[in-house]
Amino acid sequence: MQAQTFLREMSMNGKYRDVLVSENKLISDVLCRQQALRDAVNNKDWTALMDAAGDVNEMMDAFNELDKEREELALGGLQEDAETYGLLAEIRGKLVKSRIENKALADYISITREFVKGIIDTAVPQSRNRLYSRNGYVVQPQPESVVVNTLF
C-alpha cells in the first residue's frame, strides 16, 4: 500500500515539474513576443503589432490553462523540493517582468494618445458644447474625421 502511494506521489511530482517547465518556457516565449510588440509600436508597424498582440494573447491563454492544471496538482498534496521552488521563483519573476512590460507599454500608448489628441484639438478645434449620454453623464466630444497629408 505504501509503495503505491509513493509511486503515485512520484508520478504527480513528475507531472507537476513538467507543468512548471512548460509554464517557464511559455512565459519566456511571451516575454520575447512582448519585446516584438514594443518594437512594433516604436516602429509604427501596425501589422506586426496586431500579430504580436494576437500571439501574446494566445500564449497567455495557454499559460492560464497550464496554471490551472498546476494548481489542481498542487492541491493533491505534493512534496515540493528545491528544483520545484526554483522553477516557481523563476516563473514568478518572469510574470513580474511581463506585468512591468505591459504597464510600460500601456503608459506609453496612453501618453501618446493624449499628446496626439492635444495636437488635434489645437489644430482642429471642435465645438465645446457639453454632450450627455443616455444616462445623463457628460461625454467628451470626439473629434471629427481629419485627413492629414503626410507627403510633404
PDB file of C-alpha atoms in Angstrom:
ATOM      1  CA  MET A   1       0.000   0.000   0.000  1.00  0.00           C
ATOM      2  CA  GLN A   2       2.786   2.437   0.890  1.00  0.00           C
ATOM      3  CA  ALA A   3       4.577   1.562  -2.341  1.00  0.00           C
ATOM      4  CA  GLN A   4       1.515   2.536  -4.402  1.00  0.00           C
ATOM      5  CA  THR A   5       1.168   5.822  -2.522  1.00  0.00           C
ATOM      6  CA  PHE A   6       4.875   6.531  -3.035  1.00  0.00           C
ATOM      7  CA  LEU A   7       4.646   5.761  -6.780  1.00  0.00           C
ATOM      8  CA  ARG A   8       1.540   7.947  -7.147  1.00  0.00           C
ATOM      9  CA  GLU A   9       3.328  10.850  -5.387  1.00  0.00           C
ATOM     10  CA  MET A  10       6.394  10.410  -7.591  1.00  0.00           C
ATOM     11  CA  SER A  11       4.177  10.433 -10.685  1.00  0.00           C
ATOM     12  CA  MET A  12       2.332  13.549  -9.511  1.00  0.00           C
ATOM     13  CA  ASN A  13       5.600  15.276  -8.617  1.00  0.00           C
ATOM     14  CA  GLY A  14       6.955  14.473 -12.082  1.00  0.00           C
ATOM     15  CA  LYS A  15       3.821  15.805 -13.762  1.00  0.00           C
ATOM     16  CA  TYR A  16       3.902  18.911 -11.539  1.00  0.00           C
ATOM     17  CA  ARG A  17       7.517  19.527 -12.526  1.00  0.00           C
ATOM     18  CA  ASP A  18       6.632  19.018 -16.217  1.00  0.00           C
ATOM     19  CA  VAL A  19       3.839  21.603 -15.931  1.00  0.00           C
ATOM     20  CA  LEU A  20       6.244  24.053 -14.275  1.00  0.00           C
ATOM     21  CA  VAL A  21       8.811  23.533 -17.035  1.00  0.00           C
ATOM     22  CA  SER A  22       6.092  24.115 -19.669  1.00  0.00           C
ATOM     23  CA  GLU A  23       4.936  27.276 -17.890  1.00  0.00           C
ATOM     24  CA  ASN A  24       8.513  28.531 -17.681  1.00  0.00           C
ATOM     25  CA  LYS A  25       9.105  28.009 -21.404  1.00  0.00           C
ATOM     26  CA  LEU A  26       5.776  29.583 -22.310  1.00  0.00           C
ATOM     27  CA  ILE A  27       6.322  32.690 -20.192  1.00  0.00           C
ATOM     28  CA  SER A  28       9.799  33.060 -21.747  1.00  0.00           C
ATOM     29  CA  ASP A  29       8.173  32.982 -25.185  1.00  0.00           C
ATOM     30  CA  VAL A  30       5.635  35.586 -24.011  1.00  0.00           C
ATOM     31  CA  LEU A  31       8.458  37.899 -22.924  1.00  0.00           C
ATOM     32  CA  CYS A  32      10.072  37.560 -26.370  1.00  0.00           C
ATOM     33  CA  ARG A  33       6.783  38.394 -28.107  1.00  0.00           C
ATOM     34  CA  GLN A  34       6.259  41.351 -25.753  1.00  0.00           C
ATOM     35  CA  GLN A  35       9.621  42.685 -26.937  1.00  0.00           C
ATOM     36  CA  ALA A  36       8.396  42.295 -30.532  1.00  0.00           C
ATOM     37  CA  LEU A  37       5.182  44.073 -29.528  1.00  0.00           C
ATOM     38  CA  ARG A  38       7.137  47.012 -28.103  1.00  0.00           C
ATOM     39  CA  ASP A  39       9.351  47.148 -31.197  1.00  0.00           C
ATOM     40  CA  ALA A  40       6.266  47.162 -33.445  1.00  0.00           C
ATOM     41  CA  VAL A  41       4.789  50.092 -31.506  1.00  0.00           C
ATOM     42  CA  ASN A  42       8.065  52.032 -31.639  1.00  0.00           C
ATOM     43  CA  ASN A  43       8.459  51.336 -35.380  1.00  0.00           C
ATOM     44  CA  LYS A  44       4.766  52.039 -36.030  1.00  0.00           C
ATOM     45  CA  ASP A  45       4.435  48.671 -37.778  1.00  0.00           C
ATOM     46  CA  TRP A  46       0.738  48.091 -37.137  1.00  0.00           C
ATOM     47  CA  THR A  47       0.574  44.716 -38.888  1.00  0.00           C
ATOM     48  CA  ALA A  48       3.387  43.350 -36.724  1.00  0.00           C
ATOM     49  CA  LEU A  49       1.708  44.920 -33.687  1.00  0.00           C
ATOM     50  CA  MET A  50      -1.549  43.064 -34.345  1.00  0.00           C
ATOM     51  CA  ASP A  51       0.306  39.781 -34.969  1.00  0.00           C
ATOM     52  CA  ALA A  52       2.376  40.116 -31.793  1.00  0.00           C
ATOM     53  CA  ALA A  53      -0.666  41.085 -29.701  1.00  0.00           C
ATOM     54  CA  GLY A  54      -2.586  38.060 -31.001  1.00  0.00           C
ATOM     55  CA  ASP A  55       0.359  35.775 -30.261  1.00  0.00           C
ATOM     56  CA  VAL A  56       0.732  37.136 -26.723  1.00  0.00           C
ATOM     57  CA  ASN A  57      -2.981  36.674 -26.047  1.00  0.00           C
ATOM     58  CA  GLU A  58      -2.908  33.074 -27.305  1.00  0.00           C
ATOM     59  CA  MET A  59       0.184  32.299 -25.249  1.00  0.00           C
ATOM     60  CA  MET A  60      -1.329  33.786 -22.110  1.00  0.00           C
ATOM     61  CA  ASP A  61      -4.498  31.719 -22.615  1.00  0.00           C
ATOM     62  CA  ALA A  62      -2.320  28.603 -22.848  1.00  0.00           C
ATOM     63  CA  PHE A  63      -0.384  29.739 -19.755  1.00  0.00           C
ATOM     64  CA  ASN A  64      -3.620  30.175 -17.805  1.00  0.00           C
ATOM     65  CA  GLU A  65      -4.662  26.615 -18.715  1.00  0.00           C
ATOM     66  CA  LEU A  66      -1.303  25.276 -17.543  1.00  0.00           C
ATOM     67  CA  ASP A  67      -1.579  27.306 -14.348  1.00  0.00           C
ATOM     68  CA  LYS A  68      -4.997  25.805 -13.596  1.00  0.00           C
ATOM     69  CA  GLU A  69      -3.532  22.338 -14.093  1.00  0.00           C
ATOM     70  CA  ARG A  70      -0.608  23.214 -11.803  1.00  0.00           C
ATOM     71  CA  GLU A  71      -2.977  24.451  -9.097  1.00  0.00           C
ATOM     72  CA  GLU A  72      -5.023  21.237  -9.305  1.00  0.00           C
ATOM     73  CA  LEU A  73      -1.874  19.165  -8.944  1.00  0.00           C
ATOM     74  CA  ALA A  74      -0.699  21.309  -6.023  1.00  0.00           C
ATOM     75  CA  LEU A  75      -3.956  20.648  -4.169  1.00  0.00           C
ATOM     76  CA  GLY A  76      -3.157  16.936  -4.322  1.00  0.00           C
ATOM     77  CA  GLY A  77      -0.554  17.284  -1.560  1.00  0.00           C
ATOM     78  CA  LEU A  78       2.778  17.320  -3.382  1.00  0.00           C
ATOM     79  CA  GLN A  79       6.194  17.040  -1.832  1.00  0.00           C
ATOM     80  CA  GLU A  80       7.955  20.136  -3.183  1.00  0.00           C
ATOM     81  CA  ASP A  81      11.718  20.155  -3.497  1.00  0.00           C
ATOM     82  CA  ALA A  82      14.411  22.743  -4.243  1.00  0.00           C
ATOM     83  CA  GLU A  83      14.041  22.326  -8.011  1.00  0.00           C
ATOM     84  CA  THR A  84      10.287  22.957  -7.803  1.00  0.00           C
ATOM     85  CA  TYR A  85      10.765  26.049  -5.642  1.00  0.00           C
ATOM     86  CA  GLY A  86      13.425  27.298  -8.061  1.00  0.00           C
ATOM     87  CA  LEU A  87      11.108  26.885 -11.047  1.00  0.00           C
ATOM     88  CA  LEU A  88       8.260  28.616  -9.224  1.00  0.00           C
ATOM     89  CA  ALA A  89      10.520  31.544  -8.289  1.00  0.00           C
ATOM     90  CA  GLU A  90      11.750  31.846 -11.883  1.00  0.00           C
ATOM     91  CA  ILE A  91       8.192  31.799 -13.252  1.00  0.00           C
ATOM     92  CA  ARG A  92       7.039  34.414 -10.745  1.00  0.00           C
ATOM     93  CA  GLY A  93       9.978  36.640 -11.649  1.00  0.00           C
ATOM     94  CA  LYS A  94       9.145  36.384 -15.335  1.00  0.00           C
ATOM     95  CA  LEU A  95       5.483  37.141 -14.620  1.00  0.00           C
ATOM     96  CA  VAL A  96       6.504  40.301 -12.749  1.00  0.00           C
ATOM     97  CA  LYS A  97       8.704  41.299 -15.683  1.00  0.00           C
ATOM     98  CA  SER A  98       5.787  40.672 -18.056  1.00  0.00           C
ATOM     99  CA  ARG A  99       3.457  42.839 -15.966  1.00  0.00           C
ATOM    100  CA  ILE A 100       6.029  45.638 -15.943  1.00  0.00           C
ATOM    101  CA  GLU A 101       6.354  45.406 -19.743  1.00  0.00           C
ATOM    102  CA  ASN A 102       2.562  45.562 -20.113  1.00  0.00           C
ATOM    103  CA  LYS A 103       2.301  48.567 -17.797  1.00  0.00           C
ATOM    104  CA  ALA A 104       5.117  50.427 -19.565  1.00  0.00           C
ATOM    105  CA  LEU A 105       3.538  49.815 -22.972  1.00  0.00           C
ATOM    106  CA  ALA A 106       0.087  50.870 -21.746  1.00  0.00           C
ATOM    107  CA  ASP A 107       1.556  54.055 -20.224  1.00  0.00           C
ATOM    108  CA  TYR A 108       3.412  54.860 -23.462  1.00  0.00           C
ATOM    109  CA  ILE A 109       0.264  54.370 -25.533  1.00  0.00           C
ATOM    110  CA  SER A 110      -1.831  56.452 -23.135  1.00  0.00           C
ATOM    111  CA  ILE A 111       0.664  59.328 -23.108  1.00  0.00           C
ATOM    112  CA  THR A 112       0.999  59.251 -26.887  1.00  0.00           C
ATOM    113  CA  ARG A 113      -2.771  59.181 -27.368  1.00  0.00           C
ATOM    114  CA  GLU A 114      -3.220  62.216 -25.091  1.00  0.00           C
ATOM    115  CA  PHE A 115      -0.395  64.044 -26.883  1.00  0.00           C
ATOM    116  CA  VAL A 116      -1.916  63.411 -30.321  1.00  0.00           C
ATOM    117  CA  LYS A 117      -5.378  64.329 -29.050  1.00  0.00           C
ATOM    118  CA  GLY A 118      -3.973  67.599 -27.709  1.00  0.00           C
ATOM    119  CA  ILE A 119      -2.366  68.419 -31.056  1.00  0.00           C
ATOM    120  CA  ILE A 120      -5.554  67.622 -32.962  1.00  0.00           C
ATOM    121  CA  ASP A 121      -7.655  69.678 -30.523  1.00  0.00           C
ATOM    122  CA  THR A 122      -5.318  72.612 -31.005  1.00  0.00           C
ATOM    123  CA  ALA A 123      -5.073  72.291 -34.807  1.00  0.00           C
ATOM    124  CA  VAL A 124      -8.744  71.498 -35.444  1.00  0.00           C
ATOM    125  CA  PRO A 125     -10.806  72.909 -32.602  1.00  0.00           C
ATOM    126  CA  GLN A 126     -14.181  71.277 -32.150  1.00  0.00           C
ATOM    127  CA  SER A 127     -17.277  72.785 -30.695  1.00  0.00           C
ATOM    128  CA  ARG A 128     -17.114  72.631 -26.921  1.00  0.00           C
ATOM    129  CA  ASN A 129     -20.800  72.094 -26.219  1.00  0.00           C
ATOM    130  CA  ARG A 130     -21.486  69.596 -23.484  1.00  0.00           C
ATOM    131  CA  LEU A 131     -22.733  66.247 -24.653  1.00  0.00           C
ATOM    132  CA  TYR A 132     -24.681  63.927 -22.402  1.00  0.00           C
ATOM    133  CA  SER A 133     -25.133  60.176 -22.621  1.00  0.00           C
ATOM    134  CA  ARG A 134     -28.490  58.430 -22.305  1.00  0.00           C
ATOM    135  CA  ASN A 135     -27.822  58.031 -18.592  1.00  0.00           C
ATOM    136  CA  GLY A 136     -27.180  61.750 -18.086  1.00  0.00           C
ATOM    137  CA  TYR A 137     -23.376  61.604 -17.789  1.00  0.00           C
ATOM    138  CA  VAL A 138     -21.160  64.170 -19.512  1.00  0.00           C
ATOM    139  CA  VAL A 139     -19.462  62.640 -22.573  1.00  0.00           C
ATOM    140  CA  GLN A 140     -16.324  64.089 -24.132  1.00  0.00           C
ATOM    141  CA  PRO A 141     -16.978  65.051 -27.758  1.00  0.00           C
ATOM    142  CA  GLN A 142     -14.901  63.071 -30.228  1.00  0.00           C
ATOM    143  CA  PRO A 143     -13.095  64.971 -32.967  1.00  0.00           C
ATOM    144  CA  GLU A 144     -14.497  64.804 -36.451  1.00  0.00           C
ATOM    145  CA  SER A 145     -12.542  62.918 -39.087  1.00  0.00           C
ATOM    146  CA  VAL A 146      -9.440  64.726 -40.266  1.00  0.00           C
ATOM    147  CA  VAL A 147      -7.282  63.808 -43.261  1.00  0.00           C
ATOM    148  CA  VAL A 148      -3.581  64.602 -42.872  1.00  0.00           C
ATOM    149  CA  ASN A 149      -1.362  64.820 -45.932  1.00  0.00           C
ATOM    150  CA  THR A 150       1.988  63.324 -44.986  1.00  0.00           C
ATOM    151  CA  LEU A 151       3.599  63.693 -48.435  1.00  0.00           C
ATOM    152  CA  PHE A 152       5.394  66.922 -47.646  1.00  0.00           C
TER     153      PHE A 152
END
